[in-house]
Amino acid sequence: MRHWADFAGISGTTIRRLFHQVTDTYVLFPAFALLMLVVIWATTLHLIKVERAGAENAAFVLSRELVATYEAQAVRALREIDQTLKFVKYAYELDGKQAVLQDLRTRALLPADLLFAVSIADTKGDIIASTRPGVTKSADQECFATPLQSDSLCVSHPLKNPDSGELILQFSRRVNAADGSFKGVVMVSTSVAYFVSGYEQAKLGEQGLIGILGIDGVFRARRTGDAISAGDRVDYAS
């Protein structure tokens, strides 16, 4: 039988041989290079993850700021339109004359004609006075019918101007006769483009989106890049 020292010597020799093989340049250098590649890739992926998280957070903050700014602009525009409706309604109910619009216009008490058309319609929906000549009929029968039941502000669905083909929105309020009965409506009409004119290409690019979406799921105005649309529906249930 071999002595234990013989086995120990053999084992020691084998270990030394394996160590020399492992530490040989042809084995050690590729292994070290592979390890470095793993470290570099892991570090790069971590940096990409950090950069992406930072970019997403910056985009989220910017989006919130843009939404807040756009909301303030839209609310201010709607408030000014409603104030015009209330003012014309009050003046017409007080005076009762169709010439009230011309009087208000002469005194510069109405919004700019370039952007807004102010009209008065009778109980049949026929336009009896308007800051835009040639308008004879209320374009939106829904917003004409609603004031029959309520004195609240009515905002129409997007409509197409029969003369220009432009998409417009109509805002209306009920007008009362001296005895409180229905006498007609006062209306303000404007292009849907007016409500998305605040689109900033530098911040939103060509694929961004701003718009006014009604609680009925219908876009009153919508813009992506230079494309302006209205009337698209969103299913709140899905």
Coordinates of C-alpha atoms in Angstrom, one line a residue:
M1 CA 0.0 0.0 0.0
R2 CA 1.1 3.5 -0.8
H3 CA 2.0 5.7 2.0
W4 CA -0.3 8.7 2.8
A5 CA 2.6 11.0 2.0
D6 CA 2.6 9.7 -1.6
F7 CA -1.1 10.6 -2.0
A8 CA -0.4 14.0 -0.4
G9 CA 2.5 14.6 -2.8
I10 CA 0.3 13.6 -5.8
S11 CA -2.5 15.9 -4.6
G12 CA -0.2 18.8 -4.0
T13 CA 1.3 18.3 -7.5
T14 CA -2.2 18.2 -9.1
I15 CA -3.3 21.4 -7.2
R16 CA -0.1 23.3 -8.3
R17 CA -0.7 22.2 -11.9
L18 CA -4.3 23.3 -11.8
F19 CA -3.3 26.6 -10.2
H20 CA -0.7 27.3 -12.9
Q21 CA -3.3 26.5 -15.6
V22 CA -5.8 28.8 -14.1
T23 CA -3.3 31.6 -13.6
D24 CA -2.0 31.1 -17.1
T25 CA -2.3 34.3 -19.2
Y26 CA -4.5 32.6 -21.8
V27 CA -7.1 31.7 -19.1
L28 CA -6.8 34.6 -16.7
F29 CA -7.0 37.5 -19.1
P30 CA -10.2 36.3 -20.8
A31 CA -11.8 35.6 -17.4
F32 CA -10.7 39.1 -16.2
A33 CA -12.0 40.7 -19.3
L34 CA -15.4 38.9 -19.0
L35 CA -15.6 40.0 -15.4
M36 CA -15.0 43.6 -16.4
L37 CA -17.6 43.5 -19.1
V38 CA -20.1 42.2 -16.6
V39 CA -19.3 45.1 -14.2
I40 CA -19.4 47.6 -17.0
W41 CA -22.8 46.4 -18.3
A42 CA -24.2 46.2 -14.8
T43 CA -23.1 49.8 -14.2
T44 CA -24.4 51.0 -17.5
L45 CA -27.8 49.4 -17.0
H46 CA -28.0 50.9 -13.6
L47 CA -27.2 54.4 -15.0
I48 CA -29.7 54.0 -17.7
K49 CA -32.3 53.0 -15.2
V50 CA -31.5 56.1 -13.0
E51 CA -31.5 58.4 -16.1
R52 CA -34.8 57.0 -17.3
A53 CA -36.4 57.4 -13.8
G54 CA -35.2 61.0 -13.8
A55 CA -36.5 61.7 -17.3
E56 CA -39.9 60.2 -16.4
N57 CA -40.1 62.3 -13.2
A58 CA -39.2 65.4 -15.2
A59 CA -41.8 64.6 -17.8
F60 CA -44.4 64.1 -15.1
V61 CA -43.6 67.4 -13.4
L62 CA -43.7 69.2 -16.8
S63 CA -47.0 67.6 -17.7
R64 CA -48.5 68.7 -14.4
E65 CA -47.4 72.2 -15.0
L66 CA -48.7 72.3 -18.6
V67 CA -52.1 70.8 -17.5
A68 CA -52.4 73.4 -14.7
T69 CA -51.5 76.2 -17.1
Y70 CA -53.9 75.0 -19.8
E71 CA -56.7 74.4 -17.3
A72 CA -56.3 78.0 -16.1
Q73 CA -56.5 79.3 -19.6
A74 CA -59.6 77.2 -20.5
V75 CA -61.4 78.2 -17.3
R76 CA -60.6 81.8 -17.9
A77 CA -61.9 81.6 -21.5
L78 CA -65.1 79.9 -20.4
R79 CA -65.7 82.4 -17.6
E80 CA -65.3 85.3 -20.0
I81 CA -67.7 83.7 -22.5
D82 CA -70.3 83.1 -19.7
Q83 CA -69.9 86.6 -18.4
T84 CA -70.6 87.9 -22.0
L85 CA -73.8 85.7 -22.1
K86 CA -75.0 86.9 -18.7
F87 CA -74.3 90.5 -19.7
V88 CA -76.1 90.3 -23.0
K89 CA -79.0 88.4 -21.4
Y90 CA -79.4 91.1 -18.7
A91 CA -79.2 93.9 -21.3
Y92 CA -81.7 92.2 -23.6
E93 CA -84.2 91.3 -20.9
L94 CA -83.9 94.9 -19.6
D95 CA -84.2 96.6 -22.9
G96 CA -86.1 94.1 -25.0
K97 CA -84.8 95.5 -28.3
Q98 CA -82.9 93.6 -31.0
A99 CA -80.6 96.6 -31.4
V100 CA -79.1 95.9 -28.0
L101 CA -76.2 94.0 -29.6
Q102 CA -75.3 96.8 -31.8
D103 CA -75.4 99.2 -28.9
L104 CA -73.1 97.0 -26.8
R105 CA -70.8 96.5 -29.8
T106 CA -70.6 100.3 -30.4
R107 CA -69.6 100.8 -26.8
A108 CA -66.9 98.0 -27.1
L109 CA -68.7 95.9 -24.4
L110 CA -68.6 92.7 -26.4
P111 CA -65.6 90.3 -27.1
A112 CA -63.6 90.7 -30.3
D113 CA -65.6 89.8 -33.5
L114 CA -62.5 88.1 -34.9
L115 CA -62.9 85.3 -32.3
F116 CA -66.4 85.4 -31.1
A117 CA -69.9 85.7 -32.7
V118 CA -72.6 86.9 -30.3
S119 CA -76.2 86.2 -31.3
I120 CA -79.8 86.4 -30.0
A121 CA -82.4 83.8 -31.1
D122 CA -86.1 83.9 -30.6
T123 CA -88.3 81.1 -29.3
K124 CA -88.2 79.2 -32.7
G125 CA -84.4 79.3 -32.9
D126 CA -84.3 82.0 -35.6
I127 CA -81.4 84.5 -35.1
I128 CA -82.9 88.0 -34.7
A129 CA -79.6 89.8 -34.0
S130 CA -76.0 88.9 -34.4
T131 CA -72.5 90.4 -34.6
R132 CA -71.9 88.2 -37.6
P133 CA -74.1 89.2 -40.6
G134 CA -75.8 86.5 -42.5
V135 CA -76.5 84.2 -39.5
T136 CA -80.2 83.3 -39.5
K137 CA -80.5 80.0 -37.6
S138 CA -79.1 78.6 -34.4
A139 CA -76.6 75.9 -35.5
D140 CA -77.1 73.7 -32.4
Q141 CA -80.7 72.8 -31.7
E142 CA -79.6 70.9 -28.6
C143 CA -78.3 74.1 -26.9
F144 CA -81.4 75.9 -28.1
A145 CA -83.7 73.3 -26.5
T146 CA -81.8 72.9 -23.2
P147 CA -82.6 76.5 -22.0
L148 CA -86.3 75.7 -22.3
Q149 CA -85.8 73.6 -19.1
S150 CA -82.9 75.4 -17.4
D151 CA -81.2 78.7 -17.0
S152 CA -77.8 77.1 -16.8
L153 CA -74.9 77.5 -19.3
C154 CA -75.2 75.1 -22.2
V155 CA -72.1 74.0 -24.2
S156 CA -72.8 72.4 -27.5
H157 CA -71.1 69.4 -29.2
P158 CA -68.6 70.4 -31.9
L159 CA -70.5 71.7 -34.9
K160 CA -69.4 72.5 -38.5
N161 CA -69.9 76.0 -39.7
P162 CA -72.0 75.6 -42.9
D163 CA -70.3 78.5 -44.6
S164 CA -66.6 78.0 -43.7
G165 CA -66.6 74.3 -42.8
E166 CA -64.8 75.3 -39.6
L167 CA -65.5 73.4 -36.4
I168 CA -67.2 75.6 -33.8
L169 CA -68.6 75.5 -30.3
Q170 CA -71.7 77.3 -29.2
F171 CA -72.4 78.5 -25.7
S172 CA -75.9 79.7 -24.8
R173 CA -78.2 80.9 -21.9
R174 CA -81.9 81.3 -21.7
V175 CA -83.6 84.7 -22.1
N176 CA -86.8 85.4 -20.1
A177 CA -89.7 87.6 -20.9
A178 CA -91.1 90.0 -18.4
D179 CA -93.5 87.4 -17.0
G180 CA -90.6 84.8 -16.7
S181 CA -91.6 82.8 -19.8
F182 CA -89.1 81.6 -22.4
K183 CA -88.2 84.4 -24.8
G184 CA -85.2 82.8 -26.6
V185 CA -81.5 82.4 -26.1
V186 CA -78.3 84.4 -26.2
M187 CA -75.4 82.6 -27.8
V188 CA -71.6 83.0 -28.2
S189 CA -69.9 80.9 -31.0
T190 CA -66.2 80.4 -31.5
S191 CA -63.8 78.1 -33.3
V192 CA -62.7 75.0 -31.4
A193 CA -59.1 76.0 -32.4
Y194 CA -59.4 78.9 -30.0
F195 CA -59.4 76.4 -27.0
V196 CA -56.2 74.6 -28.2
S197 CA -54.3 77.6 -29.3
G198 CA -52.1 77.3 -26.3
Y199 CA -50.4 74.1 -27.7
E200 CA -46.6 74.6 -27.3
Q201 CA -44.6 72.7 -29.9
A202 CA -41.4 73.2 -28.0
K203 CA -42.7 71.4 -24.9
L204 CA -45.3 69.0 -26.4
G205 CA -43.6 68.2 -29.7
E206 CA -45.6 66.5 -32.5
Q207 CA -47.1 63.7 -30.5
G208 CA -48.4 65.6 -27.4
L209 CA -52.1 66.2 -26.8
I210 CA -54.2 68.9 -25.2
G211 CA -58.0 69.1 -25.3
I212 CA -61.2 69.7 -23.5
L213 CA -63.2 66.6 -22.7
G214 CA -66.8 66.8 -21.6
I215 CA -68.3 64.6 -18.9
D216 CA -70.2 62.9 -21.7
G217 CA -66.9 61.6 -23.1
V218 CA -66.9 63.9 -26.1
F219 CA -63.9 66.0 -27.0
R220 CA -65.0 69.6 -27.5
A221 CA -61.5 70.5 -28.8
R222 CA -58.4 68.4 -29.3
R223 CA -54.9 69.0 -30.7
T224 CA -51.9 66.9 -31.5
G225 CA -49.1 68.7 -33.3
D226 CA -50.7 70.9 -35.9
A227 CA -53.8 68.6 -36.2
I228 CA -56.9 70.0 -34.6
S229 CA -60.0 67.9 -34.2
A230 CA -63.2 67.7 -32.1
G231 CA -66.1 65.3 -31.5
D232 CA -64.0 62.2 -30.7
R233 CA -65.5 60.0 -28.0
V234 CA -63.9 58.4 -25.0
D235 CA -65.4 55.5 -23.2
Y236 CA -65.1 56.3 -19.5
A237 CA -66.3 52.7 -18.6
S238 CA -63.4 51.0 -20.4

